[in-house]
Coordinates of C-alpha atoms and ligand atoms in Angstrom, one line a residue:
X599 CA 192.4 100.4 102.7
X600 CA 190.3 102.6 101.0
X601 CA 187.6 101.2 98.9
X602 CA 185.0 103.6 98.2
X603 CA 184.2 104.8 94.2
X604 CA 185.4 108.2 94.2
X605 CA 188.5 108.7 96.4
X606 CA 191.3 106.4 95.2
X607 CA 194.4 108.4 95.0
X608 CA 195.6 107.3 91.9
X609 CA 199.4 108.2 92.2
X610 CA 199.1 106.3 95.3
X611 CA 197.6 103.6 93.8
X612 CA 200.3 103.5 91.3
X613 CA 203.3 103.6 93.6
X614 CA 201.7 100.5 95.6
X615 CA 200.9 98.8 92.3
X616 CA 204.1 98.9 90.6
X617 CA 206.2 98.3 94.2
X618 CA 204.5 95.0 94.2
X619 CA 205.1 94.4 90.8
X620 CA 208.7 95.1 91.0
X621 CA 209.3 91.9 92.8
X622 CA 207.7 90.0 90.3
X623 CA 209.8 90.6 87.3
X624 CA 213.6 91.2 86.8
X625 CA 214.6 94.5 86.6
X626 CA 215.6 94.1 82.8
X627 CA 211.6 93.3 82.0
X628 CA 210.1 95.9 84.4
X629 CA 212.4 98.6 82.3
X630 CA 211.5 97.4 79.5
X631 CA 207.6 96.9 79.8
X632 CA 206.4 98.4 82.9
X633 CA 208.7 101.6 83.8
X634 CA 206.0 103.7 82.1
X635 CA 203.4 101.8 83.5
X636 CA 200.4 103.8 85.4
X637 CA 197.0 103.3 87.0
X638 CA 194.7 105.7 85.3
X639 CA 191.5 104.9 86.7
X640 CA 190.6 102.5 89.7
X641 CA 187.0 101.4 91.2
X642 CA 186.1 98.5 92.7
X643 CA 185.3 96.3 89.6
X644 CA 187.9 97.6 87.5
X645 CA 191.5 99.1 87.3
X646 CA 192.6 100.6 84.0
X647 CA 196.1 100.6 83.8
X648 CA 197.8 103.5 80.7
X649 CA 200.9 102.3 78.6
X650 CA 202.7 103.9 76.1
X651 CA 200.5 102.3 73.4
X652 CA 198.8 98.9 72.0
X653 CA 202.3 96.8 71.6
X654 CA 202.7 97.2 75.4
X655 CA 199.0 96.5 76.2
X656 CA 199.2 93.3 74.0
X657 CA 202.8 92.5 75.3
X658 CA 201.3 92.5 78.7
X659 CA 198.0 91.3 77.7
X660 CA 199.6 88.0 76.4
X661 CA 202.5 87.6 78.6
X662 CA 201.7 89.1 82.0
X663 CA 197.9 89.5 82.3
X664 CA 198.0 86.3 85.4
X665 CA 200.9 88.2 86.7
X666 CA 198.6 92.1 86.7
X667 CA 195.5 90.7 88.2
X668 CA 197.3 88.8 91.0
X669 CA 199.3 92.1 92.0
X670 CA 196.9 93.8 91.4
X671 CA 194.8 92.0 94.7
X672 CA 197.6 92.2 96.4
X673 CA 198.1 95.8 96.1
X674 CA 194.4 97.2 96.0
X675 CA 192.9 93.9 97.6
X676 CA 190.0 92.0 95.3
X677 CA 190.0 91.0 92.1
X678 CA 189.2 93.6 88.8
X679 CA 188.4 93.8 85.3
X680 CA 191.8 94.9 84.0
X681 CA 192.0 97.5 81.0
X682 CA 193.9 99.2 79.3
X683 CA 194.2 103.0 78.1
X684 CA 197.1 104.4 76.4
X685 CA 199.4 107.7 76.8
X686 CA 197.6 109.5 74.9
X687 CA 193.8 109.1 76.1
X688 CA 192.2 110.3 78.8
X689 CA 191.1 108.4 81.3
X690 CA 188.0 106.7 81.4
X691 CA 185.6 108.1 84.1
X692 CA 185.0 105.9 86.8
X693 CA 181.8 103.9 86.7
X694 CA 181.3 104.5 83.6
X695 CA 177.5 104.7 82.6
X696 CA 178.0 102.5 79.5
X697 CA 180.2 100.1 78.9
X698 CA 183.2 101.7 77.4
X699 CA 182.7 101.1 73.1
X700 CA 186.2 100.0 71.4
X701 CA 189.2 101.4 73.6
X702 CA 189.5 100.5 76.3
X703 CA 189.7 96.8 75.4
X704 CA 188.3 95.3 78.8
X705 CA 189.3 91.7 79.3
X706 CA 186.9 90.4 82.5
X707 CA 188.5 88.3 84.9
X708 CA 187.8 84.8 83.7
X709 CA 185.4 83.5 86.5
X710 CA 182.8 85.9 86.9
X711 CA 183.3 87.1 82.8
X712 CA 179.8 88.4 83.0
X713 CA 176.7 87.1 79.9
X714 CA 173.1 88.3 80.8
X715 CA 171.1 88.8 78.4
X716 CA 170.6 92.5 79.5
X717 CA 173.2 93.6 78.3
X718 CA 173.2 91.7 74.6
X719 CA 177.0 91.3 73.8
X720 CA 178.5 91.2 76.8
X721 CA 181.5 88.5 77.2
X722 CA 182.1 88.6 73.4
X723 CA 185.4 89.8 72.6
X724 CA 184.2 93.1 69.6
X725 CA 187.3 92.0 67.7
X726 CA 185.3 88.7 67.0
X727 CA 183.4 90.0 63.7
X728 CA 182.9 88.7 60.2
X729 CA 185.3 91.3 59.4
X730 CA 188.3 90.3 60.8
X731 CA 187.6 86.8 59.9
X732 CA 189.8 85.4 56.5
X733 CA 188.1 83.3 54.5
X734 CA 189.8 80.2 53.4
X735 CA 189.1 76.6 51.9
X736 CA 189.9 75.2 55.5
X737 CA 186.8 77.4 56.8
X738 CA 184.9 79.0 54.0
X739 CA 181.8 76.4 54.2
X740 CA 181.4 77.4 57.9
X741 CA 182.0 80.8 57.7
X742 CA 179.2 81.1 55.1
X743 CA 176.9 78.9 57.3
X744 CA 177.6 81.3 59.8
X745 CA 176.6 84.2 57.8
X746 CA 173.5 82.9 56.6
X747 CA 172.8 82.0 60.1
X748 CA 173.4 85.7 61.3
X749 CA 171.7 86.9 58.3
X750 CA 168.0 85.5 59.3
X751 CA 168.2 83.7 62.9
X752 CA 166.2 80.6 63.5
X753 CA 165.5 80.5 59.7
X754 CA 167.9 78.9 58.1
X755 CA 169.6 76.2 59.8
X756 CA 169.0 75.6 63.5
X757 CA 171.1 74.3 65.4
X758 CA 174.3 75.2 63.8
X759 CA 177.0 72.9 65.2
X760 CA 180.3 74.6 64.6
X761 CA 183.8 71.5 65.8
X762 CA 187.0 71.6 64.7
X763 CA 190.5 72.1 66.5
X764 CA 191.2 74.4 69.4
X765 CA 192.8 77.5 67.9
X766 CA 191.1 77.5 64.4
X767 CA 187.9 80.0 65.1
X768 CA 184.8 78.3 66.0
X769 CA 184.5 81.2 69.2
X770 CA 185.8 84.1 66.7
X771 CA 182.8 82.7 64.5
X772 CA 180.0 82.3 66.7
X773 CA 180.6 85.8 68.1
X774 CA 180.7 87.5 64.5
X775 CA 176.9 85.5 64.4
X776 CA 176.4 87.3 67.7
X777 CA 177.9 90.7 67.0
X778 CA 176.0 90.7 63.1
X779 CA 172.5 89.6 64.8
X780 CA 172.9 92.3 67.5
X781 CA 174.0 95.3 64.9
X782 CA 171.1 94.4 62.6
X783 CA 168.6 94.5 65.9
X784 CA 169.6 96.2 68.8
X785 CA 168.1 95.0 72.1
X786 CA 168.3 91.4 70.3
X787 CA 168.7 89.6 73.2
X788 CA 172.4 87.6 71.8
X789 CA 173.1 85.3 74.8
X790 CA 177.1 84.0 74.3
X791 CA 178.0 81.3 77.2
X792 CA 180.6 78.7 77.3
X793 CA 178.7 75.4 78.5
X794 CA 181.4 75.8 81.5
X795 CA 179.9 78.6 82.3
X796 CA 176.0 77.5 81.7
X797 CA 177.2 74.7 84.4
X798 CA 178.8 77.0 86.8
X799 CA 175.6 79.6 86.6
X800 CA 173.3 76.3 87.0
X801 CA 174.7 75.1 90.2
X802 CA 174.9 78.8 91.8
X803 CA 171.6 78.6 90.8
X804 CA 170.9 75.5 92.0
X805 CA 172.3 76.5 95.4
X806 CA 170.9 79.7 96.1
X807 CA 167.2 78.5 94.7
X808 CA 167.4 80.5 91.8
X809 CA 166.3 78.4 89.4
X810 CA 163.3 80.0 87.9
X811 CA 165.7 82.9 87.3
X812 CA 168.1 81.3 86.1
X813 CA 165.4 79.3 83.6
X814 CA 163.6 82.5 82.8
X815 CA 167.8 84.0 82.2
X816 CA 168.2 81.5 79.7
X817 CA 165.1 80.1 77.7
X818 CA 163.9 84.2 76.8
X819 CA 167.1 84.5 74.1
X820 CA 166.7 85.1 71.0
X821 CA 169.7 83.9 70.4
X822 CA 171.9 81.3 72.4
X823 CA 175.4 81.0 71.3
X824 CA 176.8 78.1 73.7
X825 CA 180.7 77.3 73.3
X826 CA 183.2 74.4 73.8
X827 CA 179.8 72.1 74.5
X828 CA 181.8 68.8 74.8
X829 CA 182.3 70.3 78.5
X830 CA 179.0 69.1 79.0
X831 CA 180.2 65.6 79.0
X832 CA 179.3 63.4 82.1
X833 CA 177.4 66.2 83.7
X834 CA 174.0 65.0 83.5
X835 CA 171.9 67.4 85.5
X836 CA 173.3 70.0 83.8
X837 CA 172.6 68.2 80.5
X838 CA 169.3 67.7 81.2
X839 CA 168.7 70.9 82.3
X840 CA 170.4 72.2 79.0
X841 CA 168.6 69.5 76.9
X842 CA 165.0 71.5 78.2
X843 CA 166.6 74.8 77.3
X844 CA 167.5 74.0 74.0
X845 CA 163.9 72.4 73.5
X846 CA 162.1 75.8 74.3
X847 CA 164.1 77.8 72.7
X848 CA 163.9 75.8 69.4
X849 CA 160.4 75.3 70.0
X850 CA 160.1 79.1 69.7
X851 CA 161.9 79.2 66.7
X852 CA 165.0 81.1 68.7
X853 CA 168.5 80.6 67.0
X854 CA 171.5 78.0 68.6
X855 CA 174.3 77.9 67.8
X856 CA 176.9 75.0 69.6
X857 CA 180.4 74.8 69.1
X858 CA 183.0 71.7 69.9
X859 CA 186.0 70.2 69.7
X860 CA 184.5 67.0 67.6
X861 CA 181.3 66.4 65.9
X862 CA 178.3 65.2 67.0
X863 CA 178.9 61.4 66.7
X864 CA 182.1 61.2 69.2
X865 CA 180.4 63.5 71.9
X866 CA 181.5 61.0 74.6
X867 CA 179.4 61.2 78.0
X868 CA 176.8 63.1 76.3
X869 CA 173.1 62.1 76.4
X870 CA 172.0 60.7 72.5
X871 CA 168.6 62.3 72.6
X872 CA 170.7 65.5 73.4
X873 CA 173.4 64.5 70.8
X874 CA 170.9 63.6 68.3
X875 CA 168.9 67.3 68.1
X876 CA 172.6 68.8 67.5
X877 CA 172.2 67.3 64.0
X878 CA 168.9 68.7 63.4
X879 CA 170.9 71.6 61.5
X880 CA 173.7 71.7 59.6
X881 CA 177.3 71.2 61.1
X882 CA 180.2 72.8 59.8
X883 CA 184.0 71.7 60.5
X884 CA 186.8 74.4 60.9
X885 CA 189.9 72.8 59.4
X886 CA 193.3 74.3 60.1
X887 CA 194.0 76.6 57.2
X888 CA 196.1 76.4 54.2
X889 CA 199.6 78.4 54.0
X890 CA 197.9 81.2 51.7
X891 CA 195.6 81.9 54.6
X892 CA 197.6 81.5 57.4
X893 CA 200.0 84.3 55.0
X894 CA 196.4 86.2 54.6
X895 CA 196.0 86.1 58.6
X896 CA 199.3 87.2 58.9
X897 CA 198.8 90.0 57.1
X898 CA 195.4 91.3 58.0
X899 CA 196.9 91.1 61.6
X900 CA 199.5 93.0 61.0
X901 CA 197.8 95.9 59.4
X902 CA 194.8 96.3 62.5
X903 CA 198.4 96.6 64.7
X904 CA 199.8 99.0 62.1
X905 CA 202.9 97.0 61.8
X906 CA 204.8 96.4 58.9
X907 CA 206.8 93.2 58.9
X908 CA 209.0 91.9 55.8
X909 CA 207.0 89.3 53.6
X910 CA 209.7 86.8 54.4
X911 CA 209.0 87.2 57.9
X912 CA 205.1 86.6 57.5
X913 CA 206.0 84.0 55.6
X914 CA 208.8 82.0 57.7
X915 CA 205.9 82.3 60.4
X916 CA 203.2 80.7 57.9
X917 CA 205.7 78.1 57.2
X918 CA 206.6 77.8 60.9
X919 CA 202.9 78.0 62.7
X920 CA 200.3 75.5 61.0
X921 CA 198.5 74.0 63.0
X922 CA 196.5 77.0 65.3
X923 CA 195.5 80.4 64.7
X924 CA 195.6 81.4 68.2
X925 CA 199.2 80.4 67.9
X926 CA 199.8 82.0 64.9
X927 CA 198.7 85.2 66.1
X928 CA 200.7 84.9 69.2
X929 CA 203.8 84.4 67.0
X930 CA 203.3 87.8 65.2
X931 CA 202.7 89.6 68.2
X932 CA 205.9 88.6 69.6
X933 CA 207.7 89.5 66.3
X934 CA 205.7 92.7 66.2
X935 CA 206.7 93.8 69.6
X936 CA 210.5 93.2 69.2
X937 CA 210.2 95.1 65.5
X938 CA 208.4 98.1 66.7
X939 CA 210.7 98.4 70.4
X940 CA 213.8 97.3 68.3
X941 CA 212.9 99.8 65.4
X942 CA 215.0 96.7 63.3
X943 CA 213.3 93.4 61.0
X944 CA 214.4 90.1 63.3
X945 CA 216.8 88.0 61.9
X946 CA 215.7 84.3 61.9
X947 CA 217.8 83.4 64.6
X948 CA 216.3 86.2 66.7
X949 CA 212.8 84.9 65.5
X950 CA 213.6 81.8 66.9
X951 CA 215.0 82.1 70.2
X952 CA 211.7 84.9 70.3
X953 CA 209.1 82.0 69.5
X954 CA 211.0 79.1 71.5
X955 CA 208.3 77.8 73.3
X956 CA 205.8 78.0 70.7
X957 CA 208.1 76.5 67.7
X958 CA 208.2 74.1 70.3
X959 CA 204.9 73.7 71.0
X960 CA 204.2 73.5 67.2
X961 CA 206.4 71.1 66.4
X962 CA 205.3 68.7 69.0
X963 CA 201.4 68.8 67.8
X964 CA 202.5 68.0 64.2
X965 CA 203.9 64.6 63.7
X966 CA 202.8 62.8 60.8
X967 CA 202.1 59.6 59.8
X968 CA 204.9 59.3 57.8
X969 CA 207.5 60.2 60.1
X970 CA 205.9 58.3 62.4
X971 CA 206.4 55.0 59.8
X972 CA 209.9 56.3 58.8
X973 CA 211.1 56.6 62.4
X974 CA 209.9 53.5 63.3
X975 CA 211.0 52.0 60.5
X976 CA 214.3 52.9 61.1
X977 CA 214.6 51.9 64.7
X978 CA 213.6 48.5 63.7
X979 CA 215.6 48.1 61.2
X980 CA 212.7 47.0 58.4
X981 CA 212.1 49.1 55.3
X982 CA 209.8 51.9 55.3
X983 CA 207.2 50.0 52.6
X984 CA 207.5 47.3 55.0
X985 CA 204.9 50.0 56.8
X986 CA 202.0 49.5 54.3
X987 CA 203.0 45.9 52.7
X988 CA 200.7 43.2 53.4
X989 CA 203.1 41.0 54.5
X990 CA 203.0 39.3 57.9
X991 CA 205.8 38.0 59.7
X992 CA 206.1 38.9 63.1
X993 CA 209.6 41.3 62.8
X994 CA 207.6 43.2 60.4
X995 CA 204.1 43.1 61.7
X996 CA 205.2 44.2 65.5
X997 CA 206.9 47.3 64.2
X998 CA 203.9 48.1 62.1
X999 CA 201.4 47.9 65.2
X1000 CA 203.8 50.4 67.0
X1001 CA 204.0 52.5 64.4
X1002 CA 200.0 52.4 64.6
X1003 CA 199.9 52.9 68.2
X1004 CA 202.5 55.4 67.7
X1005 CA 199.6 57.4 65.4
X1006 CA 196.8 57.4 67.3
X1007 CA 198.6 58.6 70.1
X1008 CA 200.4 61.4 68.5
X1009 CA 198.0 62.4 65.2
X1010 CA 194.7 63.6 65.4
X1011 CA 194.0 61.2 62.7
X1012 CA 191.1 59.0 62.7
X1013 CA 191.2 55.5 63.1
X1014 CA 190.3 54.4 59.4
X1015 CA 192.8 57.2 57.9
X1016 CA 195.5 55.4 59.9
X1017 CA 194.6 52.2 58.7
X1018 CA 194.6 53.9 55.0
X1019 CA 197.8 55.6 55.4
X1020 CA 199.0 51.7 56.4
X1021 CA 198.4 50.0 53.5
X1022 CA 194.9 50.4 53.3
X1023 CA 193.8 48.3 57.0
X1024 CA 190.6 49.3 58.4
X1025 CA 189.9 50.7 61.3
X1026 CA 189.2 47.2 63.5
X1027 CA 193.4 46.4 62.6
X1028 CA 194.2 50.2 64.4
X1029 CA 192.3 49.7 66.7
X1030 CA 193.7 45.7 67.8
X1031 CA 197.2 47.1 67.1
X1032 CA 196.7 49.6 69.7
X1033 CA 195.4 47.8 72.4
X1034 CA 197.7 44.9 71.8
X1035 CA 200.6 47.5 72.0
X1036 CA 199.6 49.4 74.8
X1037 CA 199.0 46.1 76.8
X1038 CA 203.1 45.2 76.1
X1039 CA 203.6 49.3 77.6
X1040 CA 201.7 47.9 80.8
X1041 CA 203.2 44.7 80.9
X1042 CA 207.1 45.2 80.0
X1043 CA 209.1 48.2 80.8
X1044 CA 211.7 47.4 77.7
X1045 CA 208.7 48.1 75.6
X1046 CA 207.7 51.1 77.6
X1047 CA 211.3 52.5 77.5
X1048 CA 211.2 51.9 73.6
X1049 CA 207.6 53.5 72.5
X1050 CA 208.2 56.8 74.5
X1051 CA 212.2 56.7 73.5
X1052 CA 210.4 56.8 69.8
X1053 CA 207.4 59.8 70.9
X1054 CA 210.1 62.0 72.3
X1055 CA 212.7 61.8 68.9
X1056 CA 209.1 62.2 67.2
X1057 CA 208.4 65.3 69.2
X1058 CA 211.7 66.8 68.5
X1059 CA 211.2 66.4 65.1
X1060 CA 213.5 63.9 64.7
Ligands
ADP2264 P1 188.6 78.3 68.8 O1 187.4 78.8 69.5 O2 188.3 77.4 67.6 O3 189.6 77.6 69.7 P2 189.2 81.1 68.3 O4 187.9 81.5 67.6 O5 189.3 81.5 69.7 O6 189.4 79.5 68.2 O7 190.4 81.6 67.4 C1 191.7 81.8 67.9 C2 192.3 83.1 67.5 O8 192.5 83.0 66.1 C3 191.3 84.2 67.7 O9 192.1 85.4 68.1 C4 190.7 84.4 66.3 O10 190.3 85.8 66.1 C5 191.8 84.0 65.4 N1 191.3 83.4 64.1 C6 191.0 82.1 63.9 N2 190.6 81.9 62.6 C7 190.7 83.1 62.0 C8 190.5 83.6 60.7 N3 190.1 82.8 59.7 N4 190.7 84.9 60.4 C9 191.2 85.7 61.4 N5 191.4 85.4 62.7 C10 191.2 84.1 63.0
MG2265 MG1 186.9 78.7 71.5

């Protein structure tokens, strides 16, 4: 097989490409996504693919990008950048001397998704700005954390610690800090790293006795964005090796910035001294948002894709999608693809056999409390204010543990707002109610059959 730079034969390439990927789909997918399908521009590190235009490249972006990259080895042998280009541009040269600006929208393969420092943004997605970003109560104290932070680095507050739920920003904001620093100051050297990734470089590191590189790589930021850090969490070389990098890099006044998926205090598996100097700052939580922003996403969304969808439809999907932006997004983008191909506003039936999975999904993340209590309630056969009464007797107090058990397993509430929601316990009562009930799961298969009975009705809503 030919590998060299210059002399793919890019018809050739093409044919091979979409023969392989012909047995992957069924023939009513590859007709409608792929029969216009071409390879515009192949090297070694990269393939640009050209579709008919952005719904196809985000179609296939969000639904078949696994499926590309693995044909694509098997057809051209080694694993690429895939891009996209679209019927009407021209193809990109290949090697390009810089990295291409807006379109092509490069998305690296996800292990070797390159971040050195010399080259400033690289592995931040350019969408991720200030911009794009809606502002709403669930997020507007980070957001203007975030912006002060980009505004003077190192000055204000340092570390920022960014946590909240998966889905709800905390990458899209620490990129708009990165993207903001670097536009103000180019050659700012904006470092963005996942702490996987600061792990994964350290042991290659490690390995091949690069370390004063990879110290040297690291510790000459000026500014170190470093994602998802509960990753971190019962790797200890890596923490301490993280906890030094942090240390000189404050110590020179350069900016952090950490995000995660709780705060500080419930890092699990994470060294306190390391912990403790995350709350040197200021730390910011990212709530889910409200139903006028998730609307206001909606919207803003739909206008960068030039679609128009009917308000009712950005509503039903704001009423529908609460609990993840990422989710939300992916919604629209389905809905958008089947308005534009369809040239016709979905029904709500046809939204919801469109956004199974996710409705789905959804629903299964969002039991509440009181569902929880009424559902339990009912299967017991006690009242529901038997829930939060004081009184004790054992055919009322049993249910009530489950019903806790039943909360912390399924809610992402915290202990003491479960023992609030019952009757005002504190957390010590969840917290017994829980163990004592998952000890009857262990020990007694009725009571096994009967709590997960309860989760899946719960998860189906019901
Ligand atoms: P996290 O890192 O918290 O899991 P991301 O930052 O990756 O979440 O956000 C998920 C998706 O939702 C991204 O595409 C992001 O651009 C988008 N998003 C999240 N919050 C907002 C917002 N307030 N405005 C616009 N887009 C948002
Ligand atoms: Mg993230």
């Amino acid at each position: 097989m030919d590998k060299s730079n210059t002399t793919h034969d890019l018809p050739e390439a093409s044919k091979r490409f979409t023969s392989a990927l012909k047995k992957e789909v069924n023939a009513d997918t590859y007709e409608r996504w792929f029969q216009h399908l071409e390879v515009a521009a192949l090297d070694d590190a990269a393939v640009t693919f050209r579709v008919p235009g952005q719904i196809h490249q985000l179609w296939i972006e969000s639904n078949f990008l696994g499926l590309l990259r693995s044909t694509g080895l098997l057809a051209f042998g080694g694993e690429r950048t895939v891009r996209f280009i679209f019927a009407d541009e021209a193809a990109p040269l290949e090697v390009p001397a810089q990295p291409p600006a807006k379109k092509p929208v490069a998305i690296e393969p996800d292990a070797e998704a390159e971040s050195t420092p010399n080259h400033a943004t690289s592995g931040m997605n350019p969408r991720n700005t200030f911009d794009s970003f809606v502002v709403g109560a669930n997020n507007q104290y980070a957001r203007a954390a975030c912006k002060a932070v980009g505004d003077q680095p190192g000055k204000t507050y340092n570390p920022l610690f960014l946590y909240g739920g998966v889905g709800l920003g905390k990458t899209h904001l620490m990129q708009a800090i990165g993207h903001h620093i670097y536009a103000k100051k180019k050659g700012a050297k904006v470092f963005y790293v996942t702490s996987e990734k600061f792990t994964n470089d350290f042991i290659d590191a490690l390995q091949s006795n690069t370390i004063v590189k990879f110290r040297k790589r690291y510790r000459q930021a000026d500014v170190l964005l470093i994602d998802d850090i509960q990753f971190l969490s019962g790797r200890e070389r890596s923490q301490e090796e993280f906890f030094h990098t942090f240390n000189t890099l404050f110590d020179g006044h350069k900016q952090i910035v950490l995000s995660s998926d709780r705060p500080p205090a419930e890092l699990d598996g994470l060294e306190a001294r390391l912990v403790s100097r995350f709350d040197w700052g200021l730390t910011a939580e990212l709530q889910p948002p409200d139903t006028e922003t998730r609307v206001a996403i909606l919207r803003k969304k739909s206008q960068s894709l030039e679609i128009h969808l009917d308000a009712d439809i950005l509503n039903y999907l704001a009423d529908r999608v609460r609990t993840n932006v990422r989710r939300l997004e992916g919604a629209l983008t389905r809905v958008a693809s089947y308005a534009s191909l369809s040239g016709q506003q979905p029904t709500v039936e046809k939204i919801e056999h469109l956004l199974k999975d996710i409705l789905q999904e959804e629903a299964r993340r969002s039991v509440t409390i009181e569902q929880i209590q009424k559902r339990v309630a009912e299967h017991y056969d006690v009242r529901i204010a038997d829930m939060t009464s004081k009184r004790r007797p054992a055919n009322i107090a049993y249910p009530r543990q489950v019903a806790m058990y039943l909360a912390r397993e399924l809610t992402k509430t915290s202990l003491s707002e479960i023992g609030e929601a019952f009757g005002g316990r504190d957390h010590g009562t969840v917290l017994h109610a829980h163990r004592l009930v998952k000890e009857r799961i262990r020990a007694e298969e009725k009571t096994r059959q009967t709590v997960s009975f309860l989760e899946a009705q719960l998860h189906r809503g019901g």
